[in-house]
Structure formats: structure tokens, C-alpha cells
Amino acid sequence: LAGQFAAKEAVYKAVHTMHPCFISQLEILRDETGAPYCQIEGLQIELSISHERHYAVAFAAAEIQA
């Protein structure tokens, strides 16, 4: 659960200037291999989540698709 929240926050911070949205509108999904992803029309988002015993962190990078 902490990893999912960290991922939503990371995606929000990466995209909110390019695509105004609310953090509650973001959905973190998993592909068939279990890798996390988030789809927002017009944006390419790279997402990574990492867990350790007491911590969860996430990294997101976004760019506008041509």
C-alpha cells in the first residue's frame, strides 16, 4: 500500500505542470509481468517502485508524446 501511494505521489509531481490533475485521479496499475505503470493520455511515464522493510519509494519521469 505504501508503494502504491509513493508511486501516485511521484507521478503527480512529475506530471502536474504538464497535465493538471488531482492525485486521487491517478491509478497505478501492473502489467502482465508485475511492473507498475500509469497511463495519462499524451504523456509517456516511466515508473519504478522500491520497497524495503520500513520504507517505500517511487520514481516517476514523464515526457510529452509527439
PDB file of N, CA and C in Angstrom:
ATOM      1  N   LEU A   1       0.821  -1.186   0.000  1.00  0.00           N
ATOM      2  CA  LEU A   1       0.000   0.000   0.000  1.00  0.00           C
ATOM      3  C   LEU A   1       0.875   1.263   0.000  1.00  0.00           C
ATOM      4  N   ALA A   2       1.944   1.243   0.791  1.00  0.00           N
ATOM      5  CA  ALA A   2       2.833   2.409   0.840  1.00  0.00           C
ATOM      6  C   ALA A   2       3.511   2.632  -0.512  1.00  0.00           C
ATOM      7  N   GLY A   3       3.858   1.553  -1.197  1.00  0.00           N
ATOM      8  CA  GLY A   3       4.470   1.676  -2.521  1.00  0.00           C
ATOM      9  C   GLY A   3       3.522   2.287  -3.533  1.00  0.00           C
ATOM     10  N   GLN A   4       2.252   1.893  -3.471  1.00  0.00           N
ATOM     11  CA  GLN A   4       1.248   2.452  -4.371  1.00  0.00           C
ATOM     12  C   GLN A   4       1.080   3.956  -4.130  1.00  0.00           C
ATOM     13  N   PHE A   5       1.028   4.354  -2.860  1.00  0.00           N
ATOM     14  CA  PHE A   5       0.885   5.769  -2.556  1.00  0.00           C
ATOM     15  C   PHE A   5       2.123   6.545  -2.999  1.00  0.00           C
ATOM     16  N   ALA A   6       3.315   6.004  -2.741  1.00  0.00           N
ATOM     17  CA  ALA A   6       4.545   6.671  -3.165  1.00  0.00           C
ATOM     18  C   ALA A   6       4.561   6.837  -4.686  1.00  0.00           C
ATOM     19  N   ALA A   7       4.064   5.837  -5.408  1.00  0.00           N
ATOM     20  CA  ALA A   7       4.025   5.912  -6.863  1.00  0.00           C
ATOM     21  C   ALA A   7       3.046   6.989  -7.331  1.00  0.00           C
ATOM     22  N   LYS A   8       1.866   7.070  -6.711  1.00  0.00           N
ATOM     23  CA  LYS A   8       0.901   8.108  -7.082  1.00  0.00           C
ATOM     24  C   LYS A   8       1.484   9.496  -6.851  1.00  0.00           C
ATOM     25  N   GLU A   9       2.158   9.675  -5.729  1.00  0.00           N
ATOM     26  CA  GLU A   9       2.765  10.967  -5.426  1.00  0.00           C
ATOM     27  C   GLU A   9       3.880  11.299  -6.419  1.00  0.00           C
ATOM     28  N   ALA A  10       4.691  10.312  -6.774  1.00  0.00           N
ATOM     29  CA  ALA A  10       5.776  10.537  -7.732  1.00  0.00           C
ATOM     30  C   ALA A  10       5.225  10.912  -9.109  1.00  0.00           C
ATOM     31  N   VAL A  11       4.194  10.206  -9.563  1.00  0.00           N
ATOM     32  CA  VAL A  11       3.583  10.518 -10.860  1.00  0.00           C
ATOM     33  C   VAL A  11       2.969  11.913 -10.814  1.00  0.00           C
ATOM     34  N   TYR A  12       2.261  12.232  -9.755  1.00  0.00           N
ATOM     35  CA  TYR A  12       1.649  13.558  -9.636  1.00  0.00           C
ATOM     36  C   TYR A  12       2.701  14.658  -9.743  1.00  0.00           C
ATOM     37  N   LYS A  13       3.789  14.507  -9.013  1.00  0.00           N
ATOM     38  CA  LYS A  13       4.837  15.521  -9.043  1.00  0.00           C
ATOM     39  C   LYS A  13       5.502  15.620 -10.412  1.00  0.00           C
ATOM     40  N   ALA A  14       5.562  14.507 -11.142  1.00  0.00           N
ATOM     41  CA  ALA A  14       6.182  14.508 -12.465  1.00  0.00           C
ATOM     42  C   ALA A  14       5.289  15.137 -13.532  1.00  0.00           C
ATOM     43  N   VAL A  15       3.971  15.026 -13.386  1.00  0.00           N
ATOM     44  CA  VAL A  15       3.075  15.445 -14.466  1.00  0.00           C
ATOM     45  C   VAL A  15       2.218  16.668 -14.180  1.00  0.00           C
ATOM     46  N   HIS A  16       2.110  17.127 -12.945  1.00  0.00           N
ATOM     47  CA  HIS A  16       1.107  18.153 -12.631  1.00  0.00           C
ATOM     48  C   HIS A  16       1.310  19.472 -13.363  1.00  0.00           C
ATOM     49  N   THR A  17       2.517  19.800 -13.797  1.00  0.00           N
ATOM     50  CA  THR A  17       2.698  21.042 -14.558  1.00  0.00           C
ATOM     51  C   THR A  17       2.340  20.864 -16.033  1.00  0.00           C
ATOM     52  N   MET A  18       2.452  19.627 -16.553  1.00  0.00           N
ATOM     53  CA  MET A  18       2.128  19.353 -17.950  1.00  0.00           C
ATOM     54  C   MET A  18       0.673  18.963 -18.134  1.00  0.00           C
ATOM     55  N   HIS A  19       0.095  18.353 -17.114  1.00  0.00           N
ATOM     56  CA  HIS A  19      -1.262  17.814 -17.206  1.00  0.00           C
ATOM     57  C   HIS A  19      -1.939  18.009 -15.859  1.00  0.00           C
ATOM     58  N   PRO A  20      -2.671  19.106 -15.685  1.00  0.00           N
ATOM     59  CA  PRO A  20      -3.311  19.354 -14.386  1.00  0.00           C
ATOM     60  C   PRO A  20      -4.234  18.199 -13.988  1.00  0.00           C
ATOM     61  N   CYS A  21      -4.030  17.678 -12.797  1.00  0.00           N
ATOM     62  CA  CYS A  21      -4.850  16.572 -12.307  1.00  0.00           C
ATOM     63  C   CYS A  21      -4.799  16.566 -10.785  1.00  0.00           C
ATOM     64  N   PHE A  22      -5.651  15.746 -10.207  1.00  0.00           N
ATOM     65  CA  PHE A  22      -5.648  15.534  -8.762  1.00  0.00           C
ATOM     66  C   PHE A  22      -5.019  14.184  -8.483  1.00  0.00           C
ATOM     67  N   ILE A  23      -4.330  14.078  -7.366  1.00  0.00           N
ATOM     68  CA  ILE A  23      -3.678  12.813  -7.025  1.00  0.00           C
ATOM     69  C   ILE A  23      -4.703  11.684  -6.920  1.00  0.00           C
ATOM     70  N   SER A  24      -5.927  12.007  -6.517  1.00  0.00           N
ATOM     71  CA  SER A  24      -6.973  10.987  -6.404  1.00  0.00           C
ATOM     72  C   SER A  24      -7.414  10.445  -7.760  1.00  0.00           C
ATOM     73  N   GLN A  25      -7.109  11.160  -8.849  1.00  0.00           N
ATOM     74  CA  GLN A  25      -7.475  10.706 -10.198  1.00  0.00           C
ATOM     75  C   GLN A  25      -6.464   9.723 -10.779  1.00  0.00           C
ATOM     76  N   LEU A  26      -5.287   9.638 -10.189  1.00  0.00           N
ATOM     77  CA  LEU A  26      -4.237   8.778 -10.720  1.00  0.00           C
ATOM     78  C   LEU A  26      -4.446   7.336 -10.283  1.00  0.00           C
ATOM     79  N   GLU A  27      -4.154   6.413 -11.195  1.00  0.00           N
ATOM     80  CA  GLU A  27      -4.280   4.998 -10.890  1.00  0.00           C
ATOM     81  C   GLU A  27      -2.989   4.295 -11.274  1.00  0.00           C
ATOM     82  N   ILE A  28      -2.405   3.602 -10.322  1.00  0.00           N
ATOM     83  CA  ILE A  28      -1.184   2.844 -10.572  1.00  0.00           C
ATOM     84  C   ILE A  28      -1.607   1.417 -10.868  1.00  0.00           C
ATOM     85  N   LEU A  29      -1.225   0.923 -12.034  1.00  0.00           N
ATOM     86  CA  LEU A  29      -1.606  -0.410 -12.485  1.00  0.00           C
ATOM     87  C   LEU A  29      -0.375  -1.290 -12.594  1.00  0.00           C
ATOM     88  N   ARG A  30      -0.571  -2.573 -12.841  1.00  0.00           N
ATOM     89  CA  ARG A  30       0.525  -3.527 -13.042  1.00  0.00           C
ATOM     90  C   ARG A  30       0.318  -4.218 -14.385  1.00  0.00           C
ATOM     91  N   ASP A  31       1.425  -4.385 -15.135  1.00  0.00           N
ATOM     92  CA  ASP A  31       1.315  -5.117 -16.397  1.00  0.00           C
ATOM     93  C   ASP A  31       1.404  -6.620 -16.117  1.00  0.00           C
ATOM     94  N   GLU A  32       1.431  -7.434 -17.171  1.00  0.00           N
ATOM     95  CA  GLU A  32       1.412  -8.884 -17.001  1.00  0.00           C
ATOM     96  C   GLU A  32       2.659  -9.425 -16.292  1.00  0.00           C
ATOM     97  N   THR A  33       3.750  -8.654 -16.270  1.00  0.00           N
ATOM     98  CA  THR A  33       4.960  -9.085 -15.569  1.00  0.00           C
ATOM     99  C   THR A  33       5.030  -8.535 -14.151  1.00  0.00           C
ATOM    100  N   GLY A  34       4.067  -7.712 -13.771  1.00  0.00           N
ATOM    101  CA  GLY A  34       4.038  -7.127 -12.438  1.00  0.00           C
ATOM    102  C   GLY A  34       4.668  -5.753 -12.345  1.00  0.00           C
ATOM    103  N   ALA A  35       5.164  -5.227 -13.467  1.00  0.00           N
ATOM    104  CA  ALA A  35       5.792  -3.904 -13.472  1.00  0.00           C
ATOM    105  C   ALA A  35       4.726  -2.819 -13.338  1.00  0.00           C
ATOM    106  N   PRO A  36       4.974  -1.799 -12.520  1.00  0.00           N
ATOM    107  CA  PRO A  36       3.990  -0.733 -12.344  1.00  0.00           C
ATOM    108  C   PRO A  36       3.965   0.221 -13.537  1.00  0.00           C
ATOM    109  N   TYR A  37       2.784   0.758 -13.812  1.00  0.00           N
ATOM    110  CA  TYR A  37       2.664   1.782 -14.847  1.00  0.00           C
ATOM    111  C   TYR A  37       1.466   2.662 -14.555  1.00  0.00           C
ATOM    112  N   CYS A  38       1.467   3.824 -15.189  1.00  0.00           N
ATOM    113  CA  CYS A  38       0.368   4.765 -15.070  1.00  0.00           C
ATOM    114  C   CYS A  38       0.134   5.344 -16.463  1.00  0.00           C
ATOM    115  N   GLN A  39      -1.098   5.354 -16.915  1.00  0.00           N
ATOM    116  CA  GLN A  39      -1.421   5.877 -18.231  1.00  0.00           C
ATOM    117  C   GLN A  39      -2.119   7.219 -18.116  1.00  0.00           C
ATOM    118  N   ILE A  40      -1.562   8.204 -18.800  1.00  0.00           N
ATOM    119  CA  ILE A  40      -2.201   9.506 -18.938  1.00  0.00           C
ATOM    120  C   ILE A  40      -2.075   9.876 -20.406  1.00  0.00           C
ATOM    121  N   GLU A  41      -3.193  10.153 -21.035  1.00  0.00           N
ATOM    122  CA  GLU A  41      -3.209  10.440 -22.465  1.00  0.00           C
ATOM    123  C   GLU A  41      -2.270  11.592 -22.809  1.00  0.00           C
ATOM    124  N   GLY A  42      -1.418  11.353 -23.799  1.00  0.00           N
ATOM    125  CA  GLY A  42      -0.494  12.374 -24.273  1.00  0.00           C
ATOM    126  C   GLY A  42       0.833  12.416 -23.545  1.00  0.00           C
ATOM    127  N   LEU A  43       1.002  11.577 -22.526  1.00  0.00           N
ATOM    128  CA  LEU A  43       2.253  11.564 -21.773  1.00  0.00           C
ATOM    129  C   LEU A  43       2.867  10.166 -21.750  1.00  0.00           C
ATOM    130  N   GLN A  44       4.175  10.114 -21.799  1.00  0.00           N
ATOM    131  CA  GLN A  44       4.929   8.877 -21.624  1.00  0.00           C
ATOM    132  C   GLN A  44       5.474   8.910 -20.200  1.00  0.00           C
ATOM    133  N   ILE A  45       5.108   7.945 -19.378  1.00  0.00           N
ATOM    134  CA  ILE A  45       5.510   7.944 -17.969  1.00  0.00           C
ATOM    135  C   ILE A  45       6.315   6.692 -17.671  1.00  0.00           C
ATOM    136  N   GLU A  46       7.499   6.883 -17.115  1.00  0.00           N
ATOM    137  CA  GLU A  46       8.329   5.781 -16.635  1.00  0.00           C
ATOM    138  C   GLU A  46       8.183   5.758 -15.124  1.00  0.00           C
ATOM    139  N   LEU A  47       7.948   4.580 -14.552  1.00  0.00           N
ATOM    140  CA  LEU A  47       7.642   4.473 -13.131  1.00  0.00           C
ATOM    141  C   LEU A  47       8.391   3.305 -12.506  1.00  0.00           C
ATOM    142  N   SER A  48       8.943   3.531 -11.326  1.00  0.00           N
ATOM    143  CA  SER A  48       9.638   2.492 -10.585  1.00  0.00           C
ATOM    144  C   SER A  48       9.268   2.601  -9.115  1.00  0.00           C
ATOM    145  N   ILE A  49       9.021   1.453  -8.482  1.00  0.00           N
ATOM    146  CA  ILE A  49       8.705   1.394  -7.058  1.00  0.00           C
ATOM    147  C   ILE A  49       9.703   0.461  -6.390  1.00  0.00           C
ATOM    148  N   SER A  50      10.177   0.849  -5.217  1.00  0.00           N
ATOM    149  CA  SER A  50      11.102   0.019  -4.459  1.00  0.00           C
ATOM    150  C   SER A  50      10.639  -0.056  -3.007  1.00  0.00           C
ATOM    151  N   HIS A  51      10.748  -1.239  -2.422  1.00  0.00           N
ATOM    152  CA  HIS A  51      10.356  -1.450  -1.026  1.00  0.00           C
ATOM    153  C   HIS A  51      11.540  -1.963  -0.229  1.00  0.00           C
ATOM    154  N   GLU A  52      11.595  -1.561   1.003  1.00  0.00           N
ATOM    155  CA  GLU A  52      12.499  -2.136   1.980  1.00  0.00           C
ATOM    156  C   GLU A  52      11.674  -2.325   3.244  1.00  0.00           C
ATOM    157  N   ARG A  53      12.207  -2.943   4.223  1.00  0.00           N
ATOM    158  CA  ARG A  53      11.435  -3.335   5.399  1.00  0.00           C
ATOM    159  C   ARG A  53      10.483  -2.255   5.918  1.00  0.00           C
ATOM    160  N   HIS A  54      10.978  -1.053   6.167  1.00  0.00           N
ATOM    161  CA  HIS A  54      10.152   0.007   6.732  1.00  0.00           C
ATOM    162  C   HIS A  54       9.890   1.166   5.771  1.00  0.00           C
ATOM    163  N   TYR A  55      10.366   1.059   4.546  1.00  0.00           N
ATOM    164  CA  TYR A  55      10.283   2.195   3.627  1.00  0.00           C
ATOM    165  C   TYR A  55       9.787   1.758   2.256  1.00  0.00           C
ATOM    166  N   ALA A  56       9.141   2.685   1.579  1.00  0.00           N
ATOM    167  CA  ALA A  56       8.754   2.503   0.181  1.00  0.00           C
ATOM    168  C   ALA A  56       9.071   3.802  -0.540  1.00  0.00           C
ATOM    169  N   VAL A  57       9.680   3.694  -1.706  1.00  0.00           N
ATOM    170  CA  VAL A  57       9.996   4.870  -2.508  1.00  0.00           C
ATOM    171  C   VAL A  57       9.570   4.609  -3.942  1.00  0.00           C
ATOM    172  N   ALA A  58       9.330   5.684  -4.671  1.00  0.00           N
ATOM    173  CA  ALA A  58       8.954   5.563  -6.078  1.00  0.00           C
ATOM    174  C   ALA A  58       9.591   6.704  -6.851  1.00  0.00           C
ATOM    175  N   PHE A  59       9.848   6.437  -8.122  1.00  0.00           N
ATOM    176  CA  PHE A  59      10.432   7.411  -9.024  1.00  0.00           C
ATOM    177  C   PHE A  59       9.588   7.434 -10.287  1.00  0.00           C
ATOM    178  N   ALA A  60       9.249   8.625 -10.753  1.00  0.00           N
ATOM    179  CA  ALA A  60       8.488   8.758 -11.996  1.00  0.00           C
ATOM    180  C   ALA A  60       9.113   9.859 -12.847  1.00  0.00           C
ATOM    181  N   ALA A  61       9.181   9.600 -14.132  1.00  0.00           N
ATOM    182  CA  ALA A  61       9.640  10.578 -15.100  1.00  0.00           C
ATOM    183  C   ALA A  61       8.596  10.645 -16.212  1.00  0.00           C
ATOM    184  N   ALA A  62       8.264  11.832 -16.650  1.00  0.00           N
ATOM    185  CA  ALA A  62       7.218  11.991 -17.670  1.00  0.00           C
ATOM    186  C   ALA A  62       7.688  12.910 -18.771  1.00  0.00           C
ATOM    187  N   GLU A  63       7.246  12.598 -19.996  1.00  0.00           N
ATOM    188  CA  GLU A  63       7.503  13.485 -21.128  1.00  0.00           C
ATOM    189  C   GLU A  63       6.293  13.477 -22.034  1.00  0.00           C
ATOM    190  N   ILE A  64       6.136  14.562 -22.774  1.00  0.00           N
ATOM    191  CA  ILE A  64       5.019  14.684 -23.700  1.00  0.00           C
ATOM    192  C   ILE A  64       5.297  13.831 -24.930  1.00  0.00           C
ATOM    193  N   GLN A  65       4.320  13.019 -25.329  1.00  0.00           N
ATOM    194  CA  GLN A  65       4.471  12.182 -26.514  1.00  0.00           C
ATOM    195  C   GLN A  65       4.240  13.029 -27.749  1.00  0.00           C
ATOM    196  N   ALA A  66       5.040  12.774 -28.764  1.00  0.00           N
ATOM    197  CA  ALA A  66       4.905  13.527 -30.014  1.00  0.00           C
ATOM    198  C   ALA A  66       3.890  12.910 -30.919  1.00  0.00           C
TER     199      ALA A  66
END
